[in-house]
mmCIF file of C-alpha atoms in Angstrom:
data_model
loop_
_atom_site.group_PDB
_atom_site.id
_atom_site.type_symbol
_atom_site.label_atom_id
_atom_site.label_comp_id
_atom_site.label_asym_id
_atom_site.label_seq_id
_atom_site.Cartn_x
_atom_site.Cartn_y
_atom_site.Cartn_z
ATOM 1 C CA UNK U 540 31.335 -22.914 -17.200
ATOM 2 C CA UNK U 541 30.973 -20.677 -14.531
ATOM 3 C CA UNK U 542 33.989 -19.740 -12.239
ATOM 4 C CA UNK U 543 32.596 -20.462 -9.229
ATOM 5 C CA UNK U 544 28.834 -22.452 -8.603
ATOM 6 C CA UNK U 545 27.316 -24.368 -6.270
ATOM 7 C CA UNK U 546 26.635 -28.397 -7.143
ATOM 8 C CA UNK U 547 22.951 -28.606 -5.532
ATOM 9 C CA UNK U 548 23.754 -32.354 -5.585
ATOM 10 C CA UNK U 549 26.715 -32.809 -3.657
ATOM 11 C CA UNK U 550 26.181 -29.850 -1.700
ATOM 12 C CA UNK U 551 29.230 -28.319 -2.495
ATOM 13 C CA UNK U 552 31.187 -25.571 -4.215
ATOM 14 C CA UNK U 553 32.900 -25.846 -7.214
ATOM 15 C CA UNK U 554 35.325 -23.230 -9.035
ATOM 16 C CA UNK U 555 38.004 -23.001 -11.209
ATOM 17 C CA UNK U 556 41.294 -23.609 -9.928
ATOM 18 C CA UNK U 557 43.020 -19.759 -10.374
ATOM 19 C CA UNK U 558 46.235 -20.922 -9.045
ATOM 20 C CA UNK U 559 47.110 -23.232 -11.751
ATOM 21 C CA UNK U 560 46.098 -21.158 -14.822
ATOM 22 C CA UNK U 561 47.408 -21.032 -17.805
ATOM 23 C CA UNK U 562 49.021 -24.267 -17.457
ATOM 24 C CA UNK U 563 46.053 -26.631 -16.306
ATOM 25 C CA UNK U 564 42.366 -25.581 -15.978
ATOM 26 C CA UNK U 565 41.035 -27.828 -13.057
ATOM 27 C CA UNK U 566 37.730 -27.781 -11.090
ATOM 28 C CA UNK U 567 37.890 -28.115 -7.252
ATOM 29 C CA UNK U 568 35.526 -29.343 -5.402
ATOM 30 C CA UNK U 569 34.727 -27.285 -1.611
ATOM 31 C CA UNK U 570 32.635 -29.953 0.495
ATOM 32 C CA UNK U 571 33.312 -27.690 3.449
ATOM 33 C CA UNK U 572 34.115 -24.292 5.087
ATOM 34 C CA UNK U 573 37.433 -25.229 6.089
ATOM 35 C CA UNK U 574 38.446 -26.183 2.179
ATOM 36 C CA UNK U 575 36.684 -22.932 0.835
ATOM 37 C CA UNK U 576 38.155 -20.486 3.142
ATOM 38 C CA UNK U 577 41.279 -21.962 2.323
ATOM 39 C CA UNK U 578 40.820 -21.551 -1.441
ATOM 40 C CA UNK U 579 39.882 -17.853 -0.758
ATOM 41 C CA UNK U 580 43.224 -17.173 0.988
ATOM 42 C CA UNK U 581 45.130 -19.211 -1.576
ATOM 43 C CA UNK U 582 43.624 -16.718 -4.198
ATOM 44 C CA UNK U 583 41.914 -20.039 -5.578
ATOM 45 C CA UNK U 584 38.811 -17.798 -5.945
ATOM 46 C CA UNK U 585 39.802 -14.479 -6.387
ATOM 47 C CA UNK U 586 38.217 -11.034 -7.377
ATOM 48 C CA UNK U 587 35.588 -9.053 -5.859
ATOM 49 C CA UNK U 588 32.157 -10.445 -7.375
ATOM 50 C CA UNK U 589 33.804 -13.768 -7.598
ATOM 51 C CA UNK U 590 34.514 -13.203 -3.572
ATOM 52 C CA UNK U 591 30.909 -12.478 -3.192
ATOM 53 C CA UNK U 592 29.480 -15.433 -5.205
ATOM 54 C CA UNK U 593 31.714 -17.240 -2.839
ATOM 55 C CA UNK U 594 30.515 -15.738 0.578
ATOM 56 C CA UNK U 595 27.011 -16.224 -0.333
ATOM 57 C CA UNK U 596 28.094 -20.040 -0.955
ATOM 58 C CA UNK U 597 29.866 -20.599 2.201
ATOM 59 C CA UNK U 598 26.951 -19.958 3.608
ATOM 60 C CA UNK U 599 25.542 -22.328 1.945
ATOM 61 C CA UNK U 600 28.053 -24.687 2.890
ATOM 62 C CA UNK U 601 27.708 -23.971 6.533
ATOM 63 C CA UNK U 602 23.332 -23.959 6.545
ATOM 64 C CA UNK U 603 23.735 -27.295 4.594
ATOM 65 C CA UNK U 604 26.772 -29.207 7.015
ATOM 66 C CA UNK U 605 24.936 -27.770 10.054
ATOM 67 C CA UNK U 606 23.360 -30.129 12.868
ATOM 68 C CA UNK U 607 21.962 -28.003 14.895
ATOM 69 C CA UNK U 608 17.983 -28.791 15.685
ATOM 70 C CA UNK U 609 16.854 -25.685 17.001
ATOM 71 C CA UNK U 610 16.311 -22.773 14.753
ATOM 72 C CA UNK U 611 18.715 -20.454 17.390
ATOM 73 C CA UNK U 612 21.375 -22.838 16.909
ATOM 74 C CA UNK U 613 21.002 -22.838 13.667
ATOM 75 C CA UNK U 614 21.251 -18.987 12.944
ATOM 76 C CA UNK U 615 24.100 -18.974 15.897
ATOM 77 C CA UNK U 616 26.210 -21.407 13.299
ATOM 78 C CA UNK U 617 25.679 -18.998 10.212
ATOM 79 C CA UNK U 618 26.715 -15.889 12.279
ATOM 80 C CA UNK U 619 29.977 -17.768 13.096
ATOM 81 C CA UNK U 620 30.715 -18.677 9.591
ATOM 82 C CA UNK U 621 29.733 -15.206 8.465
ATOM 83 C CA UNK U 622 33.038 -14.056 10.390
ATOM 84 C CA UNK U 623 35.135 -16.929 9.754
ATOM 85 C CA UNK U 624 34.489 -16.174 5.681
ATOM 86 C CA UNK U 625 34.719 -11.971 6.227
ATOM 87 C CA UNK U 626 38.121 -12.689 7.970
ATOM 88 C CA UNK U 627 39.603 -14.547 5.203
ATOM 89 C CA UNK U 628 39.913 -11.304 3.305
ATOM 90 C CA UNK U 629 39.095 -8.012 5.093
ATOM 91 C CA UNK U 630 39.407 -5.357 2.638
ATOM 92 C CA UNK U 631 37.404 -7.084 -0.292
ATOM 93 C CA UNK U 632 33.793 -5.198 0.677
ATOM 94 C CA UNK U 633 31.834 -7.622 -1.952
ATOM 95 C CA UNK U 634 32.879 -10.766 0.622
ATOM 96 C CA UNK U 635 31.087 -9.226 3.643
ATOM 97 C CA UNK U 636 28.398 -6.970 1.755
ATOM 98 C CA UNK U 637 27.164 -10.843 0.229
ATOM 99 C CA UNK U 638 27.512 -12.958 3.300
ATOM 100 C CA UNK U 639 25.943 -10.028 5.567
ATOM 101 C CA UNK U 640 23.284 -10.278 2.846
ATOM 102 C CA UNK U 641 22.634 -13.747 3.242
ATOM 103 C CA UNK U 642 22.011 -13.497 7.144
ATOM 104 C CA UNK U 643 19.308 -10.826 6.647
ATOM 105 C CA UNK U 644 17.651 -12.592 4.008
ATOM 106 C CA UNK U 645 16.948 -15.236 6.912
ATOM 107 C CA UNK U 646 15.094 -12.793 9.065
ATOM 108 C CA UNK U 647 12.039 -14.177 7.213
ATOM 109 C CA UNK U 648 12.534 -17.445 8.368
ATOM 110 C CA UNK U 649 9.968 -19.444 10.423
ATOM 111 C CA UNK U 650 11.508 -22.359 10.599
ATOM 112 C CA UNK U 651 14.491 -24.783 10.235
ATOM 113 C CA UNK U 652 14.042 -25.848 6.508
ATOM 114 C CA UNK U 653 13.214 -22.460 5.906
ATOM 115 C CA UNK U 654 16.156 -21.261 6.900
ATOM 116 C CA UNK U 655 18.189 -23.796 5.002
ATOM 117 C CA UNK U 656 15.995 -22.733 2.032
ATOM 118 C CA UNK U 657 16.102 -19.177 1.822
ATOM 119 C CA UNK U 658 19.949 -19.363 2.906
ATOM 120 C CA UNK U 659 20.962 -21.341 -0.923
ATOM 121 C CA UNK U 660 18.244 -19.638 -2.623
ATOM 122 C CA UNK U 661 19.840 -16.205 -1.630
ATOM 123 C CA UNK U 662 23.552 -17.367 -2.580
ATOM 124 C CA UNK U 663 22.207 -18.598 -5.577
ATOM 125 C CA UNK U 664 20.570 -15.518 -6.374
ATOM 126 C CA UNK U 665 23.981 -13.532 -5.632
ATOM 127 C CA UNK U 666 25.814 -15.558 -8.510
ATOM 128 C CA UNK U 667 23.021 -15.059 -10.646
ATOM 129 C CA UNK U 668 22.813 -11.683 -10.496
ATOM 130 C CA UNK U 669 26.465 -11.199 -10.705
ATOM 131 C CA UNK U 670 26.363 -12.428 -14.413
ATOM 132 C CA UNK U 671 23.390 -9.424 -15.374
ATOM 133 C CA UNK U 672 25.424 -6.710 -13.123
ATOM 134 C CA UNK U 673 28.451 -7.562 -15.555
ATOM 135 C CA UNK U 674 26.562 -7.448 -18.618
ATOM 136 C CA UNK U 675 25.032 -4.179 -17.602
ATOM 137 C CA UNK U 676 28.402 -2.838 -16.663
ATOM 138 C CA UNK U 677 29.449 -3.894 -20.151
ATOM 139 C CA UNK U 678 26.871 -2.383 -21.639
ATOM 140 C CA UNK U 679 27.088 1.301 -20.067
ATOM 141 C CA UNK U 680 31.058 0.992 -20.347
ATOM 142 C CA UNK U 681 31.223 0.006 -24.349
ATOM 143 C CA UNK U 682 30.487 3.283 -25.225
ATOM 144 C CA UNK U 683 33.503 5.151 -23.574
ATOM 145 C CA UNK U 684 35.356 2.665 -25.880
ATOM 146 C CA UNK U 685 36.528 3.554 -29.853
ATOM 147 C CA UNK U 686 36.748 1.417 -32.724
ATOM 148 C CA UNK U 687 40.947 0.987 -32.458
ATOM 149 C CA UNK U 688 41.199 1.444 -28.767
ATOM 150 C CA UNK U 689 44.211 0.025 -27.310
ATOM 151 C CA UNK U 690 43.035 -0.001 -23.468
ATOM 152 C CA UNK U 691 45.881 -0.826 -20.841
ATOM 153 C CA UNK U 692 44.218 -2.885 -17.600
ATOM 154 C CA UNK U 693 46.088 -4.236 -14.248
ATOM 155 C CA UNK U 694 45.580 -7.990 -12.608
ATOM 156 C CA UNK U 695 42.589 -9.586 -13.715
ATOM 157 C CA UNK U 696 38.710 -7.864 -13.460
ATOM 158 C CA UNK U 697 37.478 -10.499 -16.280
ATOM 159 C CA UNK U 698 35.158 -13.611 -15.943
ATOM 160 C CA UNK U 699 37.782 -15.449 -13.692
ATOM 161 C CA UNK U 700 37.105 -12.410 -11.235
ATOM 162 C CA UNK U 701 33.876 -12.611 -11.423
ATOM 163 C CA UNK U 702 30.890 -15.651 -11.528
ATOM 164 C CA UNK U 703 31.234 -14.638 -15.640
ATOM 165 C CA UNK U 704 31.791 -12.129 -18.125
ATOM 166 C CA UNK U 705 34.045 -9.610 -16.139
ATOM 167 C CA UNK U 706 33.802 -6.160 -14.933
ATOM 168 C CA UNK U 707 36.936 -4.279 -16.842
ATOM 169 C CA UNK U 708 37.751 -7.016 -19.252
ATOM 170 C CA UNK U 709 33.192 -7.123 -19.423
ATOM 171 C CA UNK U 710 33.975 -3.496 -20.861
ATOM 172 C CA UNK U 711 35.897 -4.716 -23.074
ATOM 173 C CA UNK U 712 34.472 -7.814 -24.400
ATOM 174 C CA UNK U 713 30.894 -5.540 -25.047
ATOM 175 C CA UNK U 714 32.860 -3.287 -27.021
ATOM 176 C CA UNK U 715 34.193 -6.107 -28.964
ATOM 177 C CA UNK U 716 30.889 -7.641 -29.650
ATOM 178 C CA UNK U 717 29.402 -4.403 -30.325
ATOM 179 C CA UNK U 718 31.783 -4.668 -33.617
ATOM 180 C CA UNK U 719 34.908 -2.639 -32.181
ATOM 181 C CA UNK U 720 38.376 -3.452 -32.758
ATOM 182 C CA UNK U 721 39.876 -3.432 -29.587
ATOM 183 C CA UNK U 722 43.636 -3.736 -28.587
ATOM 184 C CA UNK U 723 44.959 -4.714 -24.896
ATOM 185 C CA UNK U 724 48.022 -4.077 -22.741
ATOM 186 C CA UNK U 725 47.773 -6.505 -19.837
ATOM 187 C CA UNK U 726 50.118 -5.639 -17.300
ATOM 188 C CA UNK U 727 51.930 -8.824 -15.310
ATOM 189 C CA UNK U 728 50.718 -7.807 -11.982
ATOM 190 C CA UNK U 729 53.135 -8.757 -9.523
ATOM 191 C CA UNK U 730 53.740 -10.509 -7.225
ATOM 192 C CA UNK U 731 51.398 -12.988 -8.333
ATOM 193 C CA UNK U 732 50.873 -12.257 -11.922
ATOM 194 C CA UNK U 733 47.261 -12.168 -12.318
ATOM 195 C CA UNK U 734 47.788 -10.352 -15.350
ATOM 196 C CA UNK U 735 49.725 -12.381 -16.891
ATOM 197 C CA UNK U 736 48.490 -15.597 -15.479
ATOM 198 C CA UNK U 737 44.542 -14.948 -16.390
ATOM 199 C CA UNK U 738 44.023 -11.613 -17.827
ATOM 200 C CA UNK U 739 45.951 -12.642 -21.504
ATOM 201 C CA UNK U 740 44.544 -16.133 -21.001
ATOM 202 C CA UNK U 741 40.967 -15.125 -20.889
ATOM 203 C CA UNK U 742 41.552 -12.764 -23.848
ATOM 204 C CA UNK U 743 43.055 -15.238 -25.962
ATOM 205 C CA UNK U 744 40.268 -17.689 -25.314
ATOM 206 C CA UNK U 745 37.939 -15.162 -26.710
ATOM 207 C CA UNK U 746 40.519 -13.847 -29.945
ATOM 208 C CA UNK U 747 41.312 -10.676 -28.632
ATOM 209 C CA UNK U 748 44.432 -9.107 -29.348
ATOM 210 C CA UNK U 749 46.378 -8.687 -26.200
ATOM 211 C CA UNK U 750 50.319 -7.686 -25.598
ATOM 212 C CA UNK U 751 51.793 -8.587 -22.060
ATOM 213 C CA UNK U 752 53.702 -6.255 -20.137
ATOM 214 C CA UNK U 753 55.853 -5.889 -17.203
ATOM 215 C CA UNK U 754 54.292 -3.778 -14.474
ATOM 216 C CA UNK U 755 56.947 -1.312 -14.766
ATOM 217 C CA UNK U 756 56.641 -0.781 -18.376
ATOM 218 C CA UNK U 757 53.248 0.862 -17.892
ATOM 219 C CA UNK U 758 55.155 4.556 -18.303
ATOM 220 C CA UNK U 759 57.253 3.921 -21.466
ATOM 221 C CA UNK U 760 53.999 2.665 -22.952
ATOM 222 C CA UNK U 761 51.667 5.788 -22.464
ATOM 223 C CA UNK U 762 54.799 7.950 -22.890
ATOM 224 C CA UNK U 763 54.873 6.682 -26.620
ATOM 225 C CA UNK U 764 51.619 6.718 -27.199
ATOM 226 C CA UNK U 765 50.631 3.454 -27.171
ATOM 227 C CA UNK U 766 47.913 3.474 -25.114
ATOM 228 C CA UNK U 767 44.386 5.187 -25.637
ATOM 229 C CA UNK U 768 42.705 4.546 -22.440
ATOM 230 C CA UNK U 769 43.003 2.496 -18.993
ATOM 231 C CA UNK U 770 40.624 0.586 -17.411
ATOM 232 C CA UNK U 771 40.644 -1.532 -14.018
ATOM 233 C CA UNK U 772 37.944 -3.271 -11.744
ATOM 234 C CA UNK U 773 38.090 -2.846 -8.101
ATOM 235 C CA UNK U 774 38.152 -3.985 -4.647
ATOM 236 C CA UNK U 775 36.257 -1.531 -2.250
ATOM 237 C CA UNK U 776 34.994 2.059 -3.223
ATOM 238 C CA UNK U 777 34.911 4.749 -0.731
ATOM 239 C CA UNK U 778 34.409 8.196 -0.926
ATOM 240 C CA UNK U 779 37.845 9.181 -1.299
ATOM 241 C CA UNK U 780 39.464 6.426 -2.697
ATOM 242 C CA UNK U 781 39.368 3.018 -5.008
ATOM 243 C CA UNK U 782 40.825 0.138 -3.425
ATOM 244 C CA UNK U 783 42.521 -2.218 -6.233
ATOM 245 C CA UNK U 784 45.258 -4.601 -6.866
ATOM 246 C CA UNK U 785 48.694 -2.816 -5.741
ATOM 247 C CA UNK U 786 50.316 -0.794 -8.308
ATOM 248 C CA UNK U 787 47.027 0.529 -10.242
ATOM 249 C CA UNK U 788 47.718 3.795 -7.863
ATOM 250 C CA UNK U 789 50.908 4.360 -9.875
ATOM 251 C CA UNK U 790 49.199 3.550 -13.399
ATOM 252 C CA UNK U 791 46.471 6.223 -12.621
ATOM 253 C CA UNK U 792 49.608 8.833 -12.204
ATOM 254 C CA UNK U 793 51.518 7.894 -15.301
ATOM 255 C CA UNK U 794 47.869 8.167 -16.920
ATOM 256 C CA UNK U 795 46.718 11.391 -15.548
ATOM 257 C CA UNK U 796 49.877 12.972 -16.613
ATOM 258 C CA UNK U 797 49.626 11.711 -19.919
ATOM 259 C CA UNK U 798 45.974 12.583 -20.348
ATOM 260 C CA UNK U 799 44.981 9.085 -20.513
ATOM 261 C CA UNK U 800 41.650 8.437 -19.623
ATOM 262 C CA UNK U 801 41.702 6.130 -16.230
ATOM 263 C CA UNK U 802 38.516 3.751 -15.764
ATOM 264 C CA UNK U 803 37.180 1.803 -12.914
ATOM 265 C CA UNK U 804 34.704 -0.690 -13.479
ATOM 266 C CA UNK U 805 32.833 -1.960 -10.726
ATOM 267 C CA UNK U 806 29.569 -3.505 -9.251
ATOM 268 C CA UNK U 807 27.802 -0.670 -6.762
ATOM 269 C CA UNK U 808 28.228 -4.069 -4.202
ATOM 270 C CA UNK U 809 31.733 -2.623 -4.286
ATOM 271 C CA UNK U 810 31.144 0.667 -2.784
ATOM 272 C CA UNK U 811 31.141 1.264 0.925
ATOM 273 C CA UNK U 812 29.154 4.393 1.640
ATOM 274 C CA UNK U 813 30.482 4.779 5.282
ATOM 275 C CA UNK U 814 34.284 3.951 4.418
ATOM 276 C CA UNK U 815 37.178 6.094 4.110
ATOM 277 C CA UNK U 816 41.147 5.736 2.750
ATOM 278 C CA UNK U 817 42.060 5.610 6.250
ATOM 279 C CA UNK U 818 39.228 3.546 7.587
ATOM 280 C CA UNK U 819 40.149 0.588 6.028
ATOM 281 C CA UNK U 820 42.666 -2.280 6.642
ATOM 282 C CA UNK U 821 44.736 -3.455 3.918
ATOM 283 C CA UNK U 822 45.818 -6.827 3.756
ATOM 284 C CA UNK U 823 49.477 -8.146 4.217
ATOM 285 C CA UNK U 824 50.815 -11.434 1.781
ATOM 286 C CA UNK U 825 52.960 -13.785 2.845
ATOM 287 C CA UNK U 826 56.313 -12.457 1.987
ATOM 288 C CA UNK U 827 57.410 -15.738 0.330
ATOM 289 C CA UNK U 828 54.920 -14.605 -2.415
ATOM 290 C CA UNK U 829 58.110 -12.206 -3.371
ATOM 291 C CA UNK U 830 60.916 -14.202 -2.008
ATOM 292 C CA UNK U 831 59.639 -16.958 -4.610
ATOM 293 C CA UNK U 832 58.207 -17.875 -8.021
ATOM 294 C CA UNK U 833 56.910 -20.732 -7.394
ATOM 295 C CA UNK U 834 58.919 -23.201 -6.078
ATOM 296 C CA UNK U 835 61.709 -21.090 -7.415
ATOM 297 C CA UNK U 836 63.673 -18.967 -4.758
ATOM 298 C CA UNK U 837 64.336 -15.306 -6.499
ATOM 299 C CA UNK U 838 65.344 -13.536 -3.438
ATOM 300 C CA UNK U 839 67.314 -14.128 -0.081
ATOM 301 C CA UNK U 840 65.135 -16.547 2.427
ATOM 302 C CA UNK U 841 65.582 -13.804 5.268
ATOM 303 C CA UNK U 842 65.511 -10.829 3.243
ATOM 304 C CA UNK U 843 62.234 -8.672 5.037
ATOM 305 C CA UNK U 844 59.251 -7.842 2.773
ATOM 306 C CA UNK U 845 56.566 -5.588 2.367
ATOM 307 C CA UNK U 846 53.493 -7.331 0.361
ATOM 308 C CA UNK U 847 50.305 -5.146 0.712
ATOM 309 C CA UNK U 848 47.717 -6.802 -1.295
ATOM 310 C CA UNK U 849 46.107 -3.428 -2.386
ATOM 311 C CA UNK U 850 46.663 0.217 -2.718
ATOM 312 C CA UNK U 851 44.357 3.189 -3.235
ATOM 313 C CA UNK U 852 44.219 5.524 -5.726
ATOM 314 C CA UNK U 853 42.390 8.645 -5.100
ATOM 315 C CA UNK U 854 39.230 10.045 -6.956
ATOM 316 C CA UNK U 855 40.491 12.588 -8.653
ATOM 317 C CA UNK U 856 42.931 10.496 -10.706
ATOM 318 C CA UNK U 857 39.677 9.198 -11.791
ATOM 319 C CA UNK U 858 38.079 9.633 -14.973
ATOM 320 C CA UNK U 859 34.651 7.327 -14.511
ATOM 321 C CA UNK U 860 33.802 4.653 -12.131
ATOM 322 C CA UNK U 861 31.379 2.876 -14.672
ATOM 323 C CA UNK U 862 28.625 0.158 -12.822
ATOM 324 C CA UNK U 863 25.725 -1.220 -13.740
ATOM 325 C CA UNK U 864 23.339 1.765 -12.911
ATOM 326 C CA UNK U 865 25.921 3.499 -15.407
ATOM 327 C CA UNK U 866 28.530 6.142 -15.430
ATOM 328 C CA UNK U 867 29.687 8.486 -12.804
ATOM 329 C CA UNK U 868 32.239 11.061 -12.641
ATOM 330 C CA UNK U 869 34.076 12.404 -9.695
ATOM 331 C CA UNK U 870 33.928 14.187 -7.810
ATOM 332 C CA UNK U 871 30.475 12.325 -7.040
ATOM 333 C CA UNK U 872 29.127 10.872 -2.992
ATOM 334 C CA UNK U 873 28.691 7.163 -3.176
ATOM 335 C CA UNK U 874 25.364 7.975 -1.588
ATOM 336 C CA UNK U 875 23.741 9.600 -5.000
ATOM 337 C CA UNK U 876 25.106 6.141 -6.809
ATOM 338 C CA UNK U 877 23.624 3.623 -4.378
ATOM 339 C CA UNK U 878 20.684 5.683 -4.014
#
């Protein structure tokens, strides 16, 4: 199944469960905004296409639980769930770049059940798409990828990340059913453990050798030669910098200095032509996301924390950003990629 869809029956959204993997794969059910926004904070939906697939369906959600009977009122109530859903995580661009989407697709609107039409057609469409962007990503990025490979990647940027197939773990898997024999290092990815949690889960669904890791292991690893190449998804794009999970800046030191090549796969939805490193806001966990694992304490109750979801690691630790329309090296403007 899909990670995340919409249930044209009931009206409602429906994803996998993120937070409870490996142990139990469960299917939620989102029968309003309040519920889905809460499942994109929770990191119940997670990843950047995955976040976009969602945006596009919580405004679904919001066209569909609307009663408003005039078609102002109507496009009044999708402009305040536009923000309410961009809020829940600022510096994931696919969110906004898919809901923003959405309300311009209704400028052709005459009337209210157009509206309501052309508002699930267009989320629809979003997921859809999502699955052929991957596959094209796939296919462009296979061919940076050897027969023997072992390829390192941070946090998750597979199927769960996205609607399905994956952007850095899509790589992968096209490279794999291209007939290559493909090795991974999955790093944990603290604090949360996406890595470990879903990355080596997802693998091992599909048979593919993976070894888990410990974030700070990452330098022993390429030190020794264990690793042939690195490849990551990301968050937001901008024309200094790539926004990804925290900790993939310090990979794409260790790997420059060991002459590893350092990969970023990503949809061009990711880019944001008119952003810079210090234009954008980062976002801030809850510190009990390091005080605990779990339910488990691991660290003084009171003890003050710094959680930043996401760092940025600048283009010219960059080998290739690889997307759909194919591959680009830096130095390169965003503008001649989008255009």
């Amino acid at each position: 199944m899909r990670t995340i869809d919409w249930n044209d029956e009931s009206k409602s959204v429906v994803m996998i469960d993120q937070t409870l993997l490996p142990v139990e794969l469960n299917v939620i059910e989102c029968k309003n905004l309040a519920s889905l926004c809460e499942a994109i904070r929770s990191l119940r939906v997670r990843g950047a296409p995955a976040l976009a697939a969602a945006g596009g369906f919580g405004m679904a959600l919001a066209v569909t639980l609307s009663s408003a009977d005039t078609m102002e009122k109507l496009l009044n109530d999708l402009k305040v769930a536009a923000s309410t859903l961009i809020a829940t995580r600022p510096t994931a661009v696919n969110l906004a770049w898919a809901v923003k989407r959405v309300l311009k697709a209704t400028e052709d609107s005459y009337d209210l059940e157009s509206i309501k039409d052309i508002v699930i057609f267009e989320a629809i469409r979003i997921a859809d798409e999502d699955v052929e962007i991957n596959k094209a990503i796939g296919k462009y990025g296979q061919k940076l990828l050897d027969d023997g490979d072992t390829v390192m990647t941070h946090c998750n940027a597979g199927r769960m990340a996205c609607v399905d197939w994956g952007t850095a773990l899509g790589v992968i898997r096209s490279a794999v059913e291209k007939g290559k024999e493909i090795n991974v290092i999955a790093c944990e990815t603290r604090p949360l453990n996406q890595g470990g949690r879903i990355t080596t889960w997802e693998l091992m669904q599909d048979n593919i050798p993976v070894k888990l890791i410990t974030d700070s292991m990452s330098g022993h690893v390429m030190r020794h030669g264990m690793v042939d190449k690195m490849i990551v998804g990301a968050d937001r794009i901008t024309q200094d910098v790539v926004f990804n999970k925290i900790g993939t800046y310090t990979h794409s030191i260790v790997a420059r200095e060991h002459e590893i090549p350092f990969y970023v796969a990503a949809p061009v939805s990711t880019f944001d032509p008119n952003g810079w490193e210090d234009t954008v806001t980062i976002e801030q966990r809850d510190a009990d996301e390091l005080r605990y694992i779990g339910d488990v304490q691991i660290a003084p109750k009171n003890v003050d924390v710094y959680n930043p979801a996401f760092d940025a690691t600048p283009m010219e630790n960059i080998t290739a950003l690889i997307t759909e329309k194919g591959i680009f090296e830096p130095p390169v403007l965003i503008d001649e990629i989008l255009a």
